[in-house]
Amino acid sequence: MEPTPMAENPSPHVKSMAAFLIRFYSDQLRSIALSPDPNLHYPLYIEFAELVDYDPPLARLVFSQPSQYLNDFDDAAVWAHRVVLENLKEIKDRVEKNFIHIRINISGSPLECPKTFPSIGHVRVKHRGILLTLKGTVIRSGAVKMYEGSRWYKCRRCNYSFRVYPELETRNSIVLPSICPSQGSKICEGTNFQFVENSITCHDYQEIKIQESTQLLGVGAIPRSIPVILKDDLVDIVKAGDDIIVTGILTAKWSPDLKDVRCDLEPILVANHVRRTNELKSAIEVPDDVVMKFRKFWNCFKDMPLKGRNAIIRGICPQVFGLFTVKLAVALTLIGGVQHVDALGTKIRGESHLLLVGDPGTGKSQFLKFAAKLSNRSVITTGLGSTSAGLTVTAVKDGGEWMLEAGALVLADGGLCCIDEFDSMREHDRATIHEAMEQQTISVAKAGLVTTLSTKTIVFGATNPKGQYDPEQPLSVNTTLSGPLLSRFDIVLVLLDTKNPEWDAVVSSHILSEGMSDKVGRDEDLANIWPLEMLRRYIHFVKYYFKPVLTKEAEKIISSYYQLQRRSATHNAARTTVRMLESLIRLAQAHARLMFRNEVTRVDAITAILCIESSMTTSAIVDSVGNALHSNFMENPDHEYCRQETLILENLSAVEDFSALNRLEVL
């Protein structure tokens, strides 16, 4: 591609822009000058806040008329590059670059206001033509194409050369000016123009679609989406499921010609700057005074740690009476363990998965909704999926082009995915959810689109048993879920609505008294019950602050229990694989975090065993498992724990080899 012609005398605005770039961004210009390929499109990142301080009128023009002044800024970048190149005469093989694009970051500038940074659902005609910033999640990503970005023409009368850009609103057609646009001392009124050979500039081009976050919407609100055009260096830097902040120019384009469908102008954002914010997905602010409250709370329960733990988990779904085992399992699942990466790069997930299997009316959906409130990023759906993509990902045809559409697990990347009616999944979801839950990725090869998407997601599922639950049959028979899929859940709790007059009397009294006291969740006394916002902050803090490691004592207990289960595996053979060992470690680490510790002790290992035992219909170790529905909070949990610990250690003493397994030592 030959160099495109440029005007000999740049405008005052271009000169001012070039001076600004040389003064503040000479390092980037020098790096571009040292690059060998002249045909690449190079980005030059600038801060809008610095432009406002340097030249406020120019910053105002860039904001109000970005279509013109961003192109002038690109020309100024080329001029500034040539100046820097002249100062590098000592370097041999210098190559002049012809394509440098300014990328404006508005972070920390006056443009971070609701007028110029609205939600996608509040984009209106008044935002057209200004420098606009939108935040959303990528739900579709198309293939990379090539399109004509500009071409040069010459006036036959005065030989003035000028550049013409295709208009997006007219399907990228070239519209020539009516008269010569030269601005010399003598006005040329020529109307005959000649195309300059080899002056066409082509760009990489990709269309994606972003959707506003459902966490910021009210009940009943529909999340809106908008297409985004990425060009040159911006293509292929994001994929479905990514959270991004896009700065660009809002314009419109005609919708595709379809039979019996009205052709409309659709809003579209032409991106200038894209910033991925995946690392900020789970960001919840925890002030120092709140952390001091946490420390003070645990100092008060120093002698009764399990009573303090129960005070925390009692705030989980307080409208549901009892169900201690379920609330503890929800807390441990949301907190999770520590991800491990070995020397070869093999990852063992830290996120835990929870499945509730129960009769109708046992509170499964209540726990799903409350868990979604505790997570800063969550997606609630059913097994059939809330979109055509279902739970994983699918290829859809949009305007004659195949695009990837992200499903619930991809959209919940970095957070929580709550799936009700888990057994009603679509067939293609059943085939791919195994990889999504264990390897935390989804490998896609559909309609010529081959990629891998991240699904680092906590899965919280709920399902009804198939007919009458039969305790004598394995869980896979009672739920129609395969053994390999069930083995990916760290905890599977069965909630059976069996007849129990004493339990029915207690529950009915709780429900009737709920309407009389409307103060649940408002009490700031953490010793009684934790409010929702405090619970969210606590879970976030312990999850990202503590990285607990196993003590030798905890290793021996976990190893002995695993060996004992392997010896007596019958109906639960699918659950007594190495995955059980990994689940035990994750749950023990999660309990250590819940207890505000950086060390996994014997208490954490015993609690992890109790959670695994609760997933089994029969057990030779604990005498109170099988139906988590009737589990309640103890008046003296520390005393009850001592009794259970004694029972478990007596049974584990039958295992002679107490040394940790090789797999455990690696972890």
Tab-separated table of C-alpha atoms in Angstrom, residues 84-518:
chain	number	residue	atom	x	y	z
A	84	VAL	CA	10.136	12.387	16.197
A	85	LEU	CA	11.461	10.335	13.296
A	86	GLU	CA	13.657	13.277	12.195
A	87	ASN	CA	15.214	13.357	15.667
A	88	LEU	CA	16.183	9.678	15.371
A	89	LYS	CA	18.646	10.118	12.505
A	90	GLU	CA	21.222	7.938	14.233
A	91	ILE	CA	18.928	4.900	13.855
A	92	LYS	CA	19.251	3.065	10.556
A	93	ASP	CA	16.354	1.571	8.599
A	94	ARG	CA	13.835	4.086	9.886
A	95	VAL	CA	10.415	3.536	8.344
A	96	GLU	CA	7.748	6.217	8.211
A	97	LYS	CA	4.313	5.137	9.471
A	98	ASN	CA	1.160	6.314	7.737
A	99	PHE	CA	-1.566	4.986	10.039
A	100	ILE	CA	-1.605	6.181	13.643
A	101	HIS	CA	-4.913	6.405	15.505
A	102	ILE	CA	-5.566	8.419	18.651
A	103	ARG	CA	-7.319	6.449	21.422
A	104	ILE	CA	-8.852	8.754	24.037
A	105	ASN	CA	-9.235	7.518	27.614
A	106	ILE	CA	-11.808	9.606	29.494
A	107	SER	CA	-11.020	8.096	32.909
A	108	GLY	CA	-10.608	10.858	35.502
A	109	SER	CA	-11.896	13.559	33.130
A	110	PRO	CA	-15.055	15.727	33.186
A	111	LEU	CA	-16.642	13.326	30.664
A	112	GLU	CA	-17.301	10.818	33.473
A	113	CYS	CA	-20.721	12.297	34.139
A	114	PRO	CA	-24.267	11.000	33.443
A	115	LYS	CA	-24.624	13.283	30.396
A	116	THR	CA	-21.699	11.726	28.530
A	117	PHE	CA	-21.564	8.362	30.364
A	118	PRO	CA	-25.212	7.160	30.382
A	119	SER	CA	-26.478	3.613	30.706
A	120	ILE	CA	-27.232	1.881	27.409
A	121	GLY	CA	-30.963	2.051	28.090
A	122	HIS	CA	-30.798	5.863	28.351
A	123	VAL	CA	-29.055	6.524	25.015
A	124	ARG	CA	-31.112	9.084	23.062
A	125	VAL	CA	-30.883	11.253	19.943
A	126	LYS	CA	-29.285	14.055	21.984
A	127	HIS	CA	-26.179	11.874	22.383
A	128	ARG	CA	-25.674	11.571	18.634
A	129	GLY	CA	-22.487	13.120	17.307
A	130	ILE	CA	-20.686	13.667	20.648
A	131	LEU	CA	-17.922	11.700	22.340
A	132	LEU	CA	-19.994	9.154	24.273
A	133	THR	CA	-18.953	6.455	26.750
A	134	LEU	CA	-20.971	3.296	27.468
A	135	LYS	CA	-20.430	0.376	29.830
A	136	GLY	CA	-21.741	-3.134	29.235
A	137	THR	CA	-21.121	-6.841	28.751
A	138	VAL	CA	-20.253	-8.278	25.340
A	139	ILE	CA	-23.039	-10.665	24.369
A	140	ARG	CA	-22.147	-11.121	20.688
A	141	SER	CA	-18.943	-10.894	18.698
A	142	GLY	CA	-18.764	-11.082	14.920
A	143	ALA	CA	-16.003	-12.039	12.507
A	144	VAL	CA	-13.275	-9.587	11.499
A	145	LYS	CA	-13.872	-8.047	8.068
A	146	MET	CA	-12.173	-5.446	5.904
A	147	TYR	CA	-13.789	-2.245	4.695
A	148	GLU	CA	-12.787	0.941	2.889
A	149	GLY	CA	-12.046	3.722	5.366
A	150	SER	CA	-11.162	6.658	3.089
A	151	ARG	CA	-9.968	7.657	-0.372
A	152	TRP	CA	-8.399	10.768	-1.894
A	153	TYR	CA	-9.715	12.935	-4.755
A	154	LYS	CA	-8.130	15.797	-6.690
A	155	CYS	CA	-9.884	18.822	-8.111
A	156	ARG	CA	-9.247	18.987	-11.873
A	157	ARG	CA	-9.395	22.781	-11.774
A	158	CYS	CA	-6.957	23.699	-8.940
A	159	ASN	CA	-5.303	20.313	-8.243
A	160	TYR	CA	-6.325	20.509	-4.567
A	161	SER	CA	-6.314	17.044	-2.933
A	162	PHE	CA	-8.837	16.155	-0.281
A	163	ARG	CA	-9.920	13.031	1.584
A	164	VAL	CA	-13.444	11.607	1.495
A	165	TYR	CA	-14.805	9.235	4.151
A	166	PRO	CA	-17.619	6.722	3.501
A	167	GLU	CA	-20.818	7.559	5.359
A	168	LEU	CA	-22.021	4.835	7.689
A	169	GLU	CA	-25.629	6.024	7.499
A	170	THR	CA	-25.672	5.504	3.723
A	171	ARG	CA	-24.226	1.972	3.873
A	172	ASN	CA	-20.606	3.171	3.534
A	173	SER	CA	-21.203	4.932	0.202
A	174	ILE	CA	-18.904	7.715	-1.004
A	175	VAL	CA	-20.558	11.136	-1.322
A	176	LEU	CA	-18.449	13.755	-3.130
A	177	PRO	CA	-18.766	17.465	-2.213
A	178	SER	CA	-20.785	19.690	-4.547
A	179	ILE	CA	-17.888	22.154	-5.019
A	180	CYS	CA	-14.136	22.059	-4.368
A	181	PRO	CA	-13.441	22.267	-0.596
A	182	SER	CA	-10.147	24.183	-0.994
A	183	GLN	CA	-9.704	27.125	1.371
A	184	GLY	CA	-7.072	29.186	-0.442
A	185	SER	CA	-7.036	32.941	-0.961
A	186	LYS	CA	-8.947	32.465	-4.192
A	187	ILE	CA	-12.061	30.326	-3.952
A	188	CYS	CA	-12.167	27.471	-6.447
A	189	GLU	CA	-15.652	26.536	-7.552
A	190	GLY	CA	-14.629	23.393	-9.400
A	191	THR	CA	-17.130	20.550	-9.537
A	192	ASN	CA	-15.095	17.940	-11.410
A	193	PHE	CA	-12.933	15.643	-9.257
A	194	GLN	CA	-10.504	12.880	-10.137
A	195	PHE	CA	-9.797	9.831	-7.973
A	196	VAL	CA	-6.160	9.550	-6.830
A	197	GLU	CA	-4.796	6.129	-7.697
A	198	ASN	CA	-3.675	3.840	-4.809
A	199	SER	CA	-5.068	6.228	-2.200
A	200	ILE	CA	-7.681	3.926	-0.691
A	201	THR	CA	-7.123	3.183	3.001
A	202	CYS	CA	-8.589	-0.083	4.253
A	203	HIS	CA	-9.365	-0.968	7.860
A	204	ASP	CA	-10.038	-4.102	9.872
A	205	TYR	CA	-13.647	-4.069	10.981
A	206	GLN	CA	-15.623	-6.031	13.574
A	207	GLU	CA	-19.102	-5.686	15.016
A	208	ILE	CA	-19.924	-6.661	18.589
A	209	LYS	CA	-23.000	-6.111	20.724
A	210	ILE	CA	-22.908	-4.992	24.354
A	211	GLN	CA	-25.712	-5.212	26.918
A	212	GLU	CA	-26.138	-3.204	30.099
A	213	SER	CA	-25.618	-5.009	33.374
A	214	THR	CA	-28.727	-6.551	34.879
A	215	GLN	CA	-27.391	-5.783	38.373
A	216	LEU	CA	-28.017	-2.059	37.795
A	217	LEU	CA	-31.623	-2.493	36.646
A	218	GLY	CA	-34.777	-2.456	38.689
A	219	VAL	CA	-37.314	-5.246	38.882
A	220	GLY	CA	-39.115	-5.723	35.563
A	221	ALA	CA	-36.634	-3.633	33.561
A	222	ILE	CA	-35.407	-5.129	30.295
A	223	PRO	CA	-31.636	-4.888	29.692
A	224	ARG	CA	-30.940	-2.931	26.510
A	225	SER	CA	-28.142	-3.573	24.029
A	226	ILE	CA	-26.369	-1.621	21.300
A	227	PRO	CA	-24.038	-2.658	18.448
A	228	VAL	CA	-20.445	-1.405	18.581
A	229	ILE	CA	-18.038	-1.117	15.647
A	230	LEU	CA	-14.387	-1.909	16.364
A	231	LYS	CA	-11.709	-0.889	13.857
A	232	ASP	CA	-8.005	-1.511	13.286
A	233	ASP	CA	-6.130	-2.225	16.544
A	234	LEU	CA	-9.413	-2.604	18.487
A	235	VAL	CA	-10.611	-5.728	16.673
A	236	ASP	CA	-10.450	-9.068	18.478
A	237	ILE	CA	-9.399	-7.593	21.837
A	238	VAL	CA	-12.712	-8.554	23.508
A	239	LYS	CA	-14.894	-11.646	23.369
A	240	ALA	CA	-18.334	-12.703	24.515
A	241	GLY	CA	-18.738	-12.385	28.279
A	242	ASP	CA	-16.189	-9.580	28.744
A	243	ASP	CA	-17.133	-6.444	30.674
A	244	ILE	CA	-15.968	-3.356	28.769
A	245	ILE	CA	-16.112	0.438	28.807
A	246	VAL	CA	-16.316	1.871	25.271
A	247	THR	CA	-15.735	5.478	24.227
A	248	GLY	CA	-16.807	6.442	20.735
A	249	ILE	CA	-19.173	8.330	18.452
A	250	LEU	CA	-22.876	7.528	18.423
A	251	THR	CA	-24.275	7.373	14.913
A	252	ALA	CA	-26.849	5.292	13.034
A	253	LYS	CA	-26.995	2.851	10.175
A	254	TRP	CA	-29.766	1.354	8.100
A	255	SER	CA	-30.992	-2.029	9.238
A	256	PRO	CA	-30.536	-4.962	6.786
A	257	ASP	CA	-33.022	-5.368	3.937
A	258	LEU	CA	-35.368	-8.151	4.994
A	259	LYS	CA	-38.614	-9.176	3.381
A	260	ASP	CA	-41.733	-7.772	5.073
A	261	VAL	CA	-39.582	-5.919	7.630
A	262	ARG	CA	-39.485	-2.125	7.799
A	263	CYS	CA	-36.046	-0.636	7.208
A	264	ASP	CA	-35.042	1.624	10.126
A	265	LEU	CA	-32.055	3.617	11.288
A	266	GLU	CA	-30.475	1.728	14.179
A	267	PRO	CA	-28.170	3.429	16.715
A	268	ILE	CA	-24.594	2.190	16.674
A	269	LEU	CA	-21.420	3.236	18.491
A	270	VAL	CA	-18.196	3.608	16.495
A	271	ALA	CA	-15.545	2.834	19.093
A	272	ASN	CA	-12.468	4.975	19.642
A	273	HIS	CA	-11.240	3.454	22.919
A	274	VAL	CA	-12.070	0.128	24.596
A	275	ARG	CA	-11.127	-0.866	28.140
A	276	ARG	CA	-11.746	-4.354	29.556
A	277	THR	CA	-12.905	-4.337	33.172
A	278	ASN	CA	-13.055	-8.085	33.857
A	279	GLU	CA	-10.764	-7.712	36.863
A	280	LEU	CA	-13.312	-5.327	38.416
A	281	LYS	CA	-16.305	-7.657	38.039
A	282	SER	CA	-16.554	-8.574	41.701
A	283	ALA	CA	-15.379	-5.269	43.118
A	284	ILE	CA	-17.251	-4.363	46.316
A	285	GLU	CA	-15.935	-1.510	48.404
A	286	VAL	CA	-15.085	-2.525	51.979
A	287	PRO	CA	-14.110	0.548	54.071
A	288	ASP	CA	-11.556	0.254	56.850
A	289	ASP	CA	-14.129	0.938	59.558
A	290	VAL	CA	-16.166	-2.053	58.321
A	291	VAL	CA	-13.064	-4.284	58.468
A	292	MET	CA	-12.542	-3.113	62.064
A	293	LYS	CA	-16.121	-4.197	62.801
A	294	PHE	CA	-15.304	-7.658	61.462
A	295	ARG	CA	-12.201	-7.931	63.650
A	296	LYS	CA	-14.082	-6.697	66.705
A	297	PHE	CA	-16.847	-9.224	66.036
A	298	TRP	CA	-14.414	-12.142	66.032
A	299	ASN	CA	-12.682	-10.853	69.151
A	300	CYS	CA	-16.041	-11.058	70.924
A	301	PHE	CA	-16.483	-14.691	69.815
A	302	LYS	CA	-12.880	-15.714	70.409
A	303	ASP	CA	-13.928	-18.400	72.897
A	304	MET	CA	-17.033	-19.497	70.934
A	305	PRO	CA	-15.988	-19.306	67.251
A	306	LEU	CA	-18.718	-21.569	65.896
A	307	LYS	CA	-21.394	-19.508	67.609
A	308	GLY	CA	-19.976	-16.464	65.821
A	309	ARG	CA	-20.017	-18.363	62.549
A	310	ASN	CA	-23.673	-19.271	63.052
A	311	ALA	CA	-24.498	-15.618	63.735
A	312	ILE	CA	-23.116	-14.796	60.274
A	313	ILE	CA	-24.854	-17.547	58.318
A	314	ARG	CA	-28.133	-16.936	60.171
A	315	GLY	CA	-28.378	-13.762	58.041
A	316	ILE	CA	-28.507	-15.850	54.849
A	317	CYS	CA	-32.095	-16.015	53.645
A	318	PRO	CA	-33.509	-15.079	57.111
A	319	GLN	CA	-37.109	-15.448	55.902
A	320	VAL	CA	-36.564	-19.227	55.698
A	321	PHE	CA	-36.584	-20.865	59.128
A	322	GLY	CA	-33.779	-23.238	60.092
A	323	LEU	CA	-32.073	-25.123	57.249
A	324	PHE	CA	-28.687	-24.651	58.920
A	325	THR	CA	-26.941	-27.092	56.592
A	326	VAL	CA	-28.216	-25.327	53.467
A	327	LYS	CA	-27.232	-21.873	54.734
A	328	LEU	CA	-23.759	-23.086	55.669
A	329	ALA	CA	-23.392	-24.692	52.233
A	330	VAL	CA	-24.471	-21.450	50.511
A	331	ALA	CA	-21.908	-19.451	52.502
A	332	LEU	CA	-19.076	-21.880	51.736
A	333	THR	CA	-20.024	-22.005	48.056
A	334	LEU	CA	-20.042	-18.224	47.659
A	335	ILE	CA	-16.700	-17.850	49.462
A	336	GLY	CA	-14.960	-20.750	47.702
A	337	GLY	CA	-11.448	-22.100	48.017
A	338	VAL	CA	-8.072	-21.080	46.605
A	339	GLN	CA	-7.280	-21.765	42.958
A	340	HIS	CA	-4.121	-23.786	42.474
A	341	VAL	CA	-1.842	-23.652	39.419
A	342	ASP	CA	1.004	-26.175	39.233
A	343	ALA	CA	4.368	-25.769	37.526
A	344	LEU	CA	2.973	-27.044	34.208
A	345	GLY	CA	0.160	-24.494	34.208
A	346	THR	CA	-2.607	-26.967	35.085
A	347	LYS	CA	-5.343	-25.174	37.014
A	348	ILE	CA	-7.484	-26.659	39.768
A	349	ARG	CA	-10.528	-24.488	40.282
A	350	GLY	CA	-11.173	-22.647	43.517
A	351	GLU	CA	-14.877	-22.028	42.862
A	352	SER	CA	-17.333	-24.448	44.481
A	353	HIS	CA	-20.650	-25.647	43.036
A	354	LEU	CA	-23.848	-26.404	44.952
A	355	LEU	CA	-26.951	-28.373	43.937
A	356	LEU	CA	-30.220	-28.470	45.887
A	357	VAL	CA	-32.483	-31.453	45.161
A	358	GLY	CA	-35.824	-31.156	46.893
A	359	ASP	CA	-39.569	-31.402	46.849
A	360	PRO	CA	-41.620	-28.352	45.799
A	361	GLY	CA	-42.052	-25.763	48.539
A	362	THR	CA	-38.786	-26.474	50.355
A	363	GLY	CA	-37.287	-23.005	49.691
A	364	LYS	CA	-34.876	-23.814	46.861
A	365	SER	CA	-35.765	-20.766	44.748
A	366	GLN	CA	-35.574	-18.501	47.813
A	367	PHE	CA	-31.962	-19.511	48.344
A	368	LEU	CA	-31.172	-18.983	44.654
A	369	LYS	CA	-32.506	-15.430	44.707
A	370	PHE	CA	-30.809	-14.526	47.989
A	371	ALA	CA	-27.468	-15.931	46.821
A	372	ALA	CA	-27.758	-13.750	43.708
A	373	LYS	CA	-28.180	-10.697	45.957
A	374	LEU	CA	-25.026	-11.597	47.890
A	375	SER	CA	-22.938	-11.711	44.713
A	376	ASN	CA	-21.999	-8.482	42.953
A	377	ARG	CA	-22.230	-10.233	39.582
A	378	SER	CA	-24.910	-12.850	39.105
A	379	VAL	CA	-27.242	-14.326	36.502
A	380	ILE	CA	-30.467	-16.148	37.394
A	381	THR	CA	-31.928	-18.432	34.765
A	382	THR	CA	-33.686	-21.743	34.289
A	383	GLY	CA	-32.404	-24.935	32.752
A	384	LEU	CA	-33.977	-24.002	29.429
A	385	GLY	CA	-31.945	-20.776	29.420
A	386	SER	CA	-33.070	-17.172	29.310
A	387	THR	CA	-31.681	-16.609	25.784
A	388	SER	CA	-31.316	-18.623	22.611
A	389	ALA	CA	-27.754	-19.277	23.763
A	390	GLY	CA	-29.067	-21.300	26.705
A	391	LEU	CA	-26.541	-21.806	29.467
A	392	THR	CA	-23.313	-21.949	27.462
A	393	VAL	CA	-22.904	-20.368	24.017
A	394	THR	CA	-24.400	-20.706	20.563
A	395	ALA	CA	-23.875	-19.412	17.044
A	396	VAL	CA	-26.623	-17.155	15.685
A	397	LYS	CA	-27.093	-15.538	12.314
A	398	ASP	CA	-27.497	-11.772	12.475
A	399	GLY	CA	-27.905	-9.869	9.222
A	400	GLY	CA	-26.488	-12.722	7.176
A	401	GLU	CA	-23.420	-13.085	9.417
A	402	TRP	CA	-22.674	-15.763	11.989
A	403	MET	CA	-21.949	-14.437	15.462
A	404	LEU	CA	-21.362	-16.025	18.874
A	405	GLU	CA	-23.999	-15.312	21.510
A	406	ALA	CA	-23.000	-15.815	25.133
A	407	GLY	CA	-25.206	-17.809	27.470
A	408	ALA	CA	-25.785	-17.526	31.207
A	409	LEU	CA	-22.523	-19.187	32.320
A	410	VAL	CA	-20.398	-16.917	30.123
A	411	LEU	CA	-22.271	-13.776	31.179
A	412	ALA	CA	-21.771	-14.740	34.838
A	413	ASP	CA	-17.991	-15.122	34.410
A	414	GLY	CA	-16.331	-14.003	37.637
A	415	GLY	CA	-19.558	-14.239	39.612
A	416	LEU	CA	-22.500	-16.538	40.345
A	417	CYS	CA	-24.841	-18.400	37.987
A	418	CYS	CA	-28.090	-19.559	39.611
A	419	ILE	CA	-29.870	-22.225	37.559
A	420	ASP	CA	-33.379	-23.263	38.547
A	421	GLU	CA	-34.912	-26.439	37.095
A	422	PHE	CA	-31.391	-27.717	36.506
A	423	ASP	CA	-32.610	-31.031	35.095
A	424	SER	CA	-34.409	-29.339	32.176
A	425	MET	CA	-31.237	-28.266	30.369
A	426	ARG	CA	-31.071	-28.358	26.596
A	427	GLU	CA	-29.138	-31.150	24.939
A	428	HIS	CA	-26.223	-29.001	23.725
A	429	ASP	CA	-25.922	-27.503	27.236
A	430	ARG	CA	-25.673	-30.978	28.780
A	431	ALA	CA	-22.773	-31.736	26.453
A	432	THR	CA	-20.768	-28.583	27.233
A	433	ILE	CA	-21.580	-27.779	30.865
A	434	HIS	CA	-19.139	-30.459	32.071
A	435	GLU	CA	-16.189	-28.465	30.740
A	436	ALA	CA	-17.694	-25.176	31.925
A	437	MET	CA	-17.976	-26.385	35.527
A	438	GLU	CA	-14.635	-28.188	35.869
A	439	GLN	CA	-12.150	-26.557	33.457
A	440	GLN	CA	-14.031	-23.229	33.678
A	441	THR	CA	-13.869	-22.693	29.928
A	442	ILE	CA	-16.153	-23.394	26.985
A	443	SER	CA	-14.526	-24.535	23.739
A	444	VAL	CA	-16.589	-23.419	20.761
A	445	ALA	CA	-16.389	-24.666	17.163
A	446	LYS	CA	-19.648	-23.620	15.516
A	447	ALA	CA	-20.405	-22.172	12.082
A	448	GLY	CA	-16.695	-21.704	11.400
A	449	LEU	CA	-16.177	-19.801	14.675
A	450	VAL	CA	-13.506	-21.472	16.819
A	451	THR	CA	-12.663	-19.953	20.200
A	452	THR	CA	-12.516	-20.571	23.949
A	453	LEU	CA	-14.624	-18.551	26.390
A	454	SER	CA	-14.053	-18.146	30.123
A	455	THR	CA	-16.644	-19.458	32.607
A	456	LYS	CA	-14.929	-18.898	35.961
A	457	THR	CA	-18.328	-19.117	37.581
A	458	ILE	CA	-19.901	-20.486	40.746
A	459	VAL	CA	-22.836	-22.719	39.745
A	460	PHE	CA	-25.763	-22.877	42.165
A	461	GLY	CA	-28.416	-25.262	40.849
A	462	ALA	CA	-31.831	-26.388	42.067
A	463	THR	CA	-33.978	-29.221	40.778
A	464	ASN	CA	-36.932	-31.389	41.745
A	465	PRO	CA	-36.567	-35.161	42.080
A	466	LYS	CA	-38.024	-37.361	39.360
A	467	GLY	CA	-41.269	-38.499	40.961
A	468	GLN	CA	-41.147	-39.785	44.533
A	469	TYR	CA	-37.619	-39.647	45.923
A	470	ASP	CA	-36.310	-43.146	46.702
A	471	PRO	CA	-33.483	-43.101	49.294
A	472	GLU	CA	-32.477	-46.613	48.243
A	473	GLN	CA	-31.615	-45.438	44.714
A	474	PRO	CA	-28.550	-43.362	43.726
A	475	LEU	CA	-28.965	-39.648	43.131
A	476	SER	CA	-28.538	-40.005	39.370
A	477	VAL	CA	-31.679	-42.181	39.221
A	478	ASN	CA	-33.721	-39.804	41.393
A	479	THR	CA	-32.789	-36.683	39.396
A	480	THR	CA	-32.156	-37.865	35.800
A	481	LEU	CA	-28.747	-36.145	36.046
A	482	SER	CA	-25.746	-38.227	35.016
A	483	GLY	CA	-23.110	-39.325	37.503
A	484	PRO	CA	-20.270	-37.346	35.853
A	485	LEU	CA	-22.341	-34.149	36.049
A	486	LEU	CA	-23.276	-34.728	39.698
A	487	SER	CA	-19.614	-35.322	40.568
A	488	ARG	CA	-18.806	-31.755	39.538
A	489	PHE	CA	-20.905	-30.390	42.399
A	490	ASP	CA	-18.984	-30.024	45.649
A	491	ILE	CA	-22.172	-30.252	47.719
A	492	VAL	CA	-25.484	-31.895	46.768
A	493	LEU	CA	-28.171	-31.437	49.421
A	494	VAL	CA	-31.450	-33.346	49.448
A	495	LEU	CA	-34.507	-31.520	50.864
A	496	LEU	CA	-37.365	-33.973	51.444
A	497	ASP	CA	-40.726	-32.758	52.716
A	498	THR	CA	-41.294	-35.665	55.093
A	499	LYS	CA	-43.904	-35.702	57.851
A	500	ASN	CA	-42.522	-34.381	61.133
A	501	PRO	CA	-45.143	-32.915	63.527
A	502	GLU	CA	-42.591	-31.180	65.752
A	503	TRP	CA	-40.853	-29.524	62.796
A	504	ASP	CA	-44.181	-28.485	61.238
A	505	ALA	CA	-45.237	-26.794	64.505
A	506	VAL	CA	-41.974	-24.816	64.773
A	507	VAL	CA	-42.061	-23.716	61.115
A	508	SER	CA	-45.704	-22.616	61.242
A	509	SER	CA	-45.017	-20.537	64.370
A	510	HIS	CA	-42.077	-18.855	62.626
A	511	ILE	CA	-44.103	-18.004	59.516
A	512	LEU	CA	-47.014	-16.589	61.549
A	513	SER	CA	-44.726	-14.464	63.719
A	514	GLU	CA	-42.867	-13.064	60.697
A	515	GLY	CA	-45.644	-10.608	59.909
A	516	MET	CA	-45.609	-9.215	63.451
A	517	SER	CA	-41.885	-8.314	63.530
A	518	ASP	CA	-40.624	-6.452	60.487
